[in-house]
Amino acid sequence: MRRIVVQAAKEWSEFRRDRLSLALAFLLPLATLLLFGSGVRLQAKHIPIVVRDLDKSSISKRLVDHLESSEVVAKARWEATDSSTAALCASDARAIITVPNGFGDDIEFGDPTKFSAQIDGSDITTAHVMKAVARQIGISASDAAKEGKDYEVEPDVQVRFNPDLKESLFIVPGVFGIVLFMYPALLAAVAAARESELGTVVNLYTSSLSAIEALMGKAAVYILVGLLEAALTLLSGRAIFGLTFASEPSLFVVATVIYLCAAVFFGLMVGTFARSQTVAVQATATGGFFPSLLLSGFVYPIANIPPQLSWLCLFVPARYYIDACRDAFLHGTGWTCAWIDPLVLAVFAAVFFAGAWWLMRPMQLDDAHA
Amino acid sequence: MPKCRLLNHRLFGLIAKETMQILREKHLLFLLLFPPTVQLLLLGAALDPGVHNSNLGVVDYDQSAGSRGLISRLMESKLFRDDHMVSDEQQLNKQIGRGQLAVGVVIPSNFEQQLEERHQAKVRIILDGVDAYTAGIANVQLKQVISEFEPLEKNEHKAVVPSISILYNPDLRSSWYFIPGVLGAMLTLTSTLVSSSVLLREKELGTLEQLLLTPYETWEILLGKIAPIFALLMCDAGVAVLTGMLVFGVPFRGDVGLFALASALYVFVGIGLGMMLATVCRTERQSHLVSFFVNVPVMQLSGAVVPFETMPKLLQDIGTLDPLRYFTVIARSLMIKGAGFGALWPDLLALFMFALALFCFSLKQFRRQLS
C-alpha cells in the first residue's frame, strides 16, 4: 500500500510541475462542456430559401407571407433567373419554392393545383426540414381553400421529463460521458507513454515495484484528477445549464467513480501499448473519443446506426454512463432500472485493468533473472 | 542556374532524412493511415440525423377501423420500426420512463365515434423528452401525419399538393452529407498532431540545435519537415475519398484537380496549425492537450459533424474564423453538387489566407525562438 502511495506521489508531483498541462486538464473539460452544451441545437432555423411567386395573386401572397413569418426559413438574396437549379448550386439557398401561374385561380375554383419545391439534397438536415415545411404549406393552403377540413384529428402532445425539449438537458449529460472518459484517459495514456519514451520505465522495472503497484499508483493520481474534473463539470453544468438531479444521486456517484476508473485504466492500457506519446494520443482519440462521440447515442439515436455496426455500441463504455446520467438527471428511476449500468462499467474497468497489467507484466524482470 | 541546382540538392537531402525518420516509425506510420480511415467509416455510418427505427408504443382503447387506420398511417410514415401494443396508459408511461419506448400514442375509446359525429377527434402523443433529439423530430412529423389523416379513404385528393423534388442526393443518404466534412475533420486532427509532434520531438531531444548548425536556412529546415508529412496526408485524403466512394457510394461530381488543390491548401492549414502549437508549447504532452483545445472547437464549429444551420447565431459567427468550415463547404459542393471554381473561389481564397497567415506566424516565431 505504501509503495502505491509513494508511486502516486511521484506521479502527482511530476504532473503538478507541468503548469500548462495542469491548467488544461481542468480547462479542457469545461471548454468542451460549454461548446457542446451551447453549440448543439437540434432544429435548423433560418434556412435560406428562394421563393418565386409567378402567380402574384392574393392567395399566393398569403402563402408566401405565411412561409416568411415562420422561424424556420429566411429569404435568400437571389436575382430571378430562369434556370432554377443553377441557383441552388451557385447561391446559398437550400430550397426554391415556386408558386406557378394560375395557382390562386385554381384554388378559387376549387381545382386541384400544385406548387413545386426544389430542395438541395446535399445538406440532408435542412432537406428534411424543408420537406416537412413544403408539406405543411400544402396542408394549410388546402385548409384555406376548403375553409375548414372535413375531418380533424387534433394531436395533444405531452413531452415527459423534459417538457420544453431543452437541448441542454439532453446534451449536457452526454457531454459528461465524453469529457469524463476522454480527458482522464488522455492524461493517463500520455503519462504511461512518456515513461517509456523517456526510458524512465526501466527504472520501474528494476525497482521491486510490481506491475499492479505501479499501475495502481499511476491510476490513483489520474482517477483523483478525474474526480475533480467530474465535480467541476457537474457544478458548471448546474450553474450554466441548470441541470439538477431527478432522483437521489447515489447511482450517479457510483457510476461516475467506476466510469473514471474504466477511463484511466483504458488510458494506461493504451499508453503502455503505444510507447510514444503521439501514438498514445492518436490511439486514445480513435479508441476513446470517436466511439464515445458517435456510438454512444450522444446526439443521434443508437437505433439509427446500421446493424453491421450497432454491435460495436455494446463495447462503448460511454453508452452505459450516458444512460446512467440521463437516468439520474431526467428519468429519475434510480437503482430500480439503471442498476445494470454501473455493473457493466465495472466489467469494463476490470477488463481494461487486466489489459494494462497484461501488457506491463512481460516487461517486468522475474526474480529468477534478478 | 548552378546555385538553383545546389539548392534543390540540399533540400532533397533534408527531405530524404525526414522521410526516412517518419518511415522508420512503424507505429506513427500506421496511425497516420489507419485511424483516419476507421474514423471516416465510423462517422459515415454512425451519423444519421433522422428518426427511423425507433419503436412506437400504442394504447388503442377504441379498437375500431378508424383507430387502426390511424395506427397504420403512423407506421407508414417510416418513423418507426415496430408498433408495440400496450394495454393501458399507465403501462405506457412506465415503459417510457424506463427508456424502452421513446414515443407513445394513446387513442381514446370514443375516437371513431367522435370522428363520425363531430368530424373531430383527439389523440394523445407522449414523448420522452430525455431523448430530445428523437422527441423534437417525432413531434413535428407525428403532428403532420396526424393532421393529414382522413379516415375511410374519403376525400382522397388534396386541393393543393406540393411537388417536392430533391436534387443532388435524392434518397437523402446521410453518409453523402457527412463524409466530405468528416474528411476535413480527419485531416485536421492528423495533420496538427503529426506536424507538432515531429517538430517538438526534435526540440525536446535537442537535435534541432544540431540541424541549425548546418548551413540550412530556417525555412529550409521547416520545408524539409513538412514535405513528407504533406505527401502522406495527401495520400490520406485520397484513401479517404476512395473509401467514401467505394463503401458508401458517395458521388464525385466535381473536378478532381480542384479538389486536390483544396485538399492541399487545407493540409497546409492543418500543418500550419500544428507548427503554431509547436511554437507555443514546450513539450509533446502540452502540445497534445493544446491540440484538443484547438481541434474540438474547430471540428464543432465547422459544420462538419453537427450541421451548421443548427448552431446558434453567435457560434455561427465565430465559425467564420474556422478554416475547416470553408473546406467542408468546398468538399461538399464539389463532391455532391459538382460545383466548379466559379462558385468556390471565395472559400478557396479563405483557405489560402489561413494557410498563409499560419505559416508566416509560425516561421516568425521559430526564427525568434531559435536565434
PDB file of C-alpha atoms in Angstrom, chain B residues 13-152:
ATOM      1  CA  GLY B  13      18.815  15.558 -48.751  1.00  0.00           C
ATOM      2  CA  LEU B  14      16.887  17.115 -45.906  1.00  0.00           C
ATOM      3  CA  ILE B  15      13.586  15.793 -47.178  1.00  0.00           C
ATOM      4  CA  ALA B  16      15.084  12.334 -47.575  1.00  0.00           C
ATOM      5  CA  LYS B  17      16.264  12.437 -43.959  1.00  0.00           C
ATOM      6  CA  GLU B  18      12.850  13.440 -42.658  1.00  0.00           C
ATOM      7  CA  THR B  19      11.066  10.874 -44.806  1.00  0.00           C
ATOM      8  CA  MET B  20      13.312   8.143 -43.506  1.00  0.00           C
ATOM      9  CA  GLN B  21      12.709   9.287 -39.956  1.00  0.00           C
ATOM     10  CA  ILE B  22       8.938   9.048 -40.394  1.00  0.00           C
ATOM     11  CA  LEU B  23       9.046   5.788 -42.321  1.00  0.00           C
ATOM     12  CA  ARG B  24      11.155   4.173 -39.628  1.00  0.00           C
ATOM     13  CA  GLU B  25       8.465   4.793 -37.040  1.00  0.00           C
ATOM     14  CA  LYS B  26       6.102   1.978 -37.889  1.00  0.00           C
ATOM     15  CA  HIS B  27       3.661   2.999 -35.175  1.00  0.00           C
ATOM     16  CA  LEU B  28       3.373   6.536 -36.406  1.00  0.00           C
ATOM     17  CA  LEU B  29       3.002   5.476 -39.999  1.00  0.00           C
ATOM     18  CA  PHE B  30       0.287   3.051 -39.040  1.00  0.00           C
ATOM     19  CA  LEU B  31      -1.509   5.729 -37.079  1.00  0.00           C
ATOM     20  CA  LEU B  32      -1.205   8.165 -39.901  1.00  0.00           C
ATOM     21  CA  LEU B  33      -3.008   5.850 -42.282  1.00  0.00           C
ATOM     22  CA  PHE B  34      -5.236   3.576 -40.246  1.00  0.00           C
ATOM     23  CA  PRO B  35      -7.302   5.707 -37.807  1.00  0.00           C
ATOM     24  CA  PRO B  36      -8.393   8.269 -40.389  1.00  0.00           C
ATOM     25  CA  THR B  37      -9.946   5.501 -42.451  1.00  0.00           C
ATOM     26  CA  VAL B  38     -11.616   3.986 -39.393  1.00  0.00           C
ATOM     27  CA  GLN B  39     -12.865   7.389 -38.302  1.00  0.00           C
ATOM     28  CA  LEU B  40     -14.295   8.010 -41.721  1.00  0.00           C
ATOM     29  CA  LEU B  41     -16.075   4.669 -41.811  1.00  0.00           C
ATOM     30  CA  LEU B  42     -17.454   5.168 -38.318  1.00  0.00           C
ATOM     31  CA  LEU B  43     -18.645   8.690 -38.915  1.00  0.00           C
ATOM     32  CA  GLY B  44     -20.043   7.912 -42.311  1.00  0.00           C
ATOM     33  CA  ALA B  45     -22.105   5.078 -40.926  1.00  0.00           C
ATOM     34  CA  ALA B  46     -22.971   6.373 -37.487  1.00  0.00           C
ATOM     35  CA  LEU B  47     -24.042   9.944 -38.119  1.00  0.00           C
ATOM     36  CA  ASP B  48     -27.637   9.821 -39.182  1.00  0.00           C
ATOM     37  CA  PRO B  49     -29.816  12.709 -38.157  1.00  0.00           C
ATOM     38  CA  GLY B  50     -33.194  11.222 -38.852  1.00  0.00           C
ATOM     39  CA  VAL B  51     -35.798   9.460 -36.843  1.00  0.00           C
ATOM     40  CA  HIS B  52     -36.480   5.991 -38.028  1.00  0.00           C
ATOM     41  CA  ASN B  53     -36.073   2.620 -36.378  1.00  0.00           C
ATOM     42  CA  SER B  54     -37.426   3.679 -33.022  1.00  0.00           C
ATOM     43  CA  ASN B  55     -40.409   1.864 -31.564  1.00  0.00           C
ATOM     44  CA  LEU B  56     -43.896   3.292 -31.186  1.00  0.00           C
ATOM     45  CA  GLY B  57     -45.945   2.382 -28.146  1.00  0.00           C
ATOM     46  CA  VAL B  58     -49.668   2.277 -28.905  1.00  0.00           C
ATOM     47  CA  VAL B  59     -52.567   2.240 -26.481  1.00  0.00           C
ATOM     48  CA  ASP B  60     -55.715   1.698 -28.526  1.00  0.00           C
ATOM     49  CA  TYR B  61     -58.793   1.998 -26.304  1.00  0.00           C
ATOM     50  CA  ASP B  62     -61.040   2.294 -29.330  1.00  0.00           C
ATOM     51  CA  GLN B  63     -60.131  -0.829 -31.326  1.00  0.00           C
ATOM     52  CA  SER B  64     -62.095   0.444 -34.304  1.00  0.00           C
ATOM     53  CA  ALA B  65     -61.414   0.624 -38.019  1.00  0.00           C
ATOM     54  CA  GLY B  66     -60.672   4.314 -37.606  1.00  0.00           C
ATOM     55  CA  SER B  67     -58.091   3.842 -34.870  1.00  0.00           C
ATOM     56  CA  ARG B  68     -56.417   1.013 -36.770  1.00  0.00           C
ATOM     57  CA  GLY B  69     -56.329   3.248 -39.830  1.00  0.00           C
ATOM     58  CA  LEU B  70     -54.541   5.933 -37.865  1.00  0.00           C
ATOM     59  CA  ILE B  71     -52.023   3.446 -36.489  1.00  0.00           C
ATOM     60  CA  SER B  72     -51.233   2.016 -39.888  1.00  0.00           C
ATOM     61  CA  ARG B  73     -50.865   5.555 -41.258  1.00  0.00           C
ATOM     62  CA  LEU B  74     -48.394   6.319 -38.485  1.00  0.00           C
ATOM     63  CA  MET B  75     -46.425   3.193 -39.265  1.00  0.00           C
ATOM     64  CA  GLU B  76     -46.401   4.001 -42.981  1.00  0.00           C
ATOM     65  CA  SER B  77     -44.613   7.240 -42.184  1.00  0.00           C
ATOM     66  CA  LYS B  78     -41.404   5.204 -41.748  1.00  0.00           C
ATOM     67  CA  LEU B  79     -40.657   6.948 -38.492  1.00  0.00           C
ATOM     68  CA  PHE B  80     -40.891   3.718 -36.565  1.00  0.00           C
ATOM     69  CA  ARG B  81     -39.701   0.173 -36.891  1.00  0.00           C
ATOM     70  CA  ASP B  82     -42.295  -1.639 -34.810  1.00  0.00           C
ATOM     71  CA  ASP B  83     -45.525  -0.844 -33.076  1.00  0.00           C
ATOM     72  CA  HIS B  84     -45.864  -2.209 -29.577  1.00  0.00           C
ATOM     73  CA  MET B  85     -49.414  -2.647 -28.379  1.00  0.00           C
ATOM     74  CA  VAL B  86     -49.584  -1.658 -24.728  1.00  0.00           C
ATOM     75  CA  SER B  87     -52.604  -2.488 -22.556  1.00  0.00           C
ATOM     76  CA  ASP B  88     -53.112   0.844 -20.800  1.00  0.00           C
ATOM     77  CA  GLU B  89     -51.676   4.311 -20.408  1.00  0.00           C
ATOM     78  CA  GLN B  90     -50.042   3.571 -17.086  1.00  0.00           C
ATOM     79  CA  GLN B  91     -48.078   0.739 -18.631  1.00  0.00           C
ATOM     80  CA  LEU B  92     -47.040   3.031 -21.480  1.00  0.00           C
ATOM     81  CA  ASN B  93     -45.811   5.687 -19.088  1.00  0.00           C
ATOM     82  CA  LYS B  94     -43.793   3.104 -17.218  1.00  0.00           C
ATOM     83  CA  GLN B  95     -42.122   1.844 -20.372  1.00  0.00           C
ATOM     84  CA  ILE B  96     -41.294   5.385 -21.483  1.00  0.00           C
ATOM     85  CA  GLY B  97     -39.847   6.105 -18.046  1.00  0.00           C
ATOM     86  CA  ARG B  98     -37.571   3.109 -18.375  1.00  0.00           C
ATOM     87  CA  GLY B  99     -36.395   4.325 -21.754  1.00  0.00           C
ATOM     88  CA  GLN B 100     -37.774   1.297 -23.600  1.00  0.00           C
ATOM     89  CA  LEU B 101     -40.016   3.414 -25.769  1.00  0.00           C
ATOM     90  CA  ALA B 102     -39.398   6.954 -26.974  1.00  0.00           C
ATOM     91  CA  VAL B 103     -42.818   7.728 -28.418  1.00  0.00           C
ATOM     92  CA  GLY B 104     -46.294   6.660 -27.423  1.00  0.00           C
ATOM     93  CA  VAL B 105     -49.758   7.288 -28.873  1.00  0.00           C
ATOM     94  CA  VAL B 106     -52.970   6.972 -26.895  1.00  0.00           C
ATOM     95  CA  ILE B 107     -56.217   6.693 -28.861  1.00  0.00           C
ATOM     96  CA  PRO B 108     -59.291   7.344 -26.714  1.00  0.00           C
ATOM     97  CA  SER B 109     -62.238   4.939 -26.697  1.00  0.00           C
ATOM     98  CA  ASN B 110     -64.596   7.318 -28.482  1.00  0.00           C
ATOM     99  CA  PHE B 111     -62.165   8.102 -31.290  1.00  0.00           C
ATOM    100  CA  GLU B 112     -64.163   6.800 -34.244  1.00  0.00           C
ATOM    101  CA  GLN B 113     -67.477   7.898 -32.826  1.00  0.00           C
ATOM    102  CA  GLN B 114     -66.250  11.449 -32.352  1.00  0.00           C
ATOM    103  CA  LEU B 115     -64.771  11.465 -35.791  1.00  0.00           C
ATOM    104  CA  GLU B 116     -68.063  10.373 -37.372  1.00  0.00           C
ATOM    105  CA  GLU B 117     -70.346  12.590 -35.347  1.00  0.00           C
ATOM    106  CA  ARG B 118     -68.358  15.763 -34.965  1.00  0.00           C
ATOM    107  CA  HIS B 119     -65.678  15.218 -37.601  1.00  0.00           C
ATOM    108  CA  GLN B 120     -63.218  15.957 -34.873  1.00  0.00           C
ATOM    109  CA  ALA B 121     -61.276  13.726 -32.531  1.00  0.00           C
ATOM    110  CA  LYS B 122     -58.298  13.841 -30.245  1.00  0.00           C
ATOM    111  CA  VAL B 123     -55.356  11.572 -29.769  1.00  0.00           C
ATOM    112  CA  ARG B 124     -52.645  11.908 -27.200  1.00  0.00           C
ATOM    113  CA  ILE B 125     -48.974  11.718 -28.055  1.00  0.00           C
ATOM    114  CA  ILE B 126     -46.461  11.065 -25.304  1.00  0.00           C
ATOM    115  CA  LEU B 127     -42.812  11.812 -25.993  1.00  0.00           C
ATOM    116  CA  ASP B 128     -39.769  11.004 -23.913  1.00  0.00           C
ATOM    117  CA  GLY B 129     -38.083  14.384 -23.621  1.00  0.00           C
ATOM    118  CA  VAL B 130     -34.865  12.799 -22.384  1.00  0.00           C
ATOM    119  CA  ASP B 131     -34.020  11.918 -25.934  1.00  0.00           C
ATOM    120  CA  ALA B 132     -34.736  15.467 -27.017  1.00  0.00           C
ATOM    121  CA  TYR B 133     -33.443  14.759 -30.470  1.00  0.00           C
ATOM    122  CA  THR B 134     -35.885  11.988 -31.338  1.00  0.00           C
ATOM    123  CA  ALA B 135     -38.668  13.743 -29.446  1.00  0.00           C
ATOM    124  CA  GLY B 136     -38.202  17.008 -31.353  1.00  0.00           C
ATOM    125  CA  ILE B 137     -38.284  15.430 -34.772  1.00  0.00           C
ATOM    126  CA  ALA B 138     -41.007  12.927 -33.923  1.00  0.00           C
ATOM    127  CA  ASN B 139     -43.125  15.769 -32.559  1.00  0.00           C
ATOM    128  CA  VAL B 140     -43.122  17.663 -35.844  1.00  0.00           C
ATOM    129  CA  GLN B 141     -43.547  14.634 -38.054  1.00  0.00           C
ATOM    130  CA  LEU B 142     -46.274  12.992 -35.969  1.00  0.00           C
ATOM    131  CA  LYS B 143     -48.314  16.169 -35.912  1.00  0.00           C
ATOM    132  CA  GLN B 144     -48.012  16.338 -39.657  1.00  0.00           C
ATOM    133  CA  VAL B 145     -49.051  12.733 -40.240  1.00  0.00           C
ATOM    134  CA  ILE B 146     -51.979  13.102 -37.877  1.00  0.00           C
ATOM    135  CA  SER B 147     -53.203  16.345 -39.377  1.00  0.00           C
ATOM    136  CA  GLU B 148     -53.040  14.785 -42.832  1.00  0.00           C
ATOM    137  CA  PHE B 149     -55.049  11.795 -41.648  1.00  0.00           C
ATOM    138  CA  GLU B 150     -58.546  11.390 -43.041  1.00  0.00           C
ATOM    139  CA  PRO B 151     -60.458   8.210 -42.363  1.00  0.00           C
ATOM    140  CA  LEU B 152     -62.125   5.771 -44.738  1.00  0.00           C
TER     141      LEU B 152
END
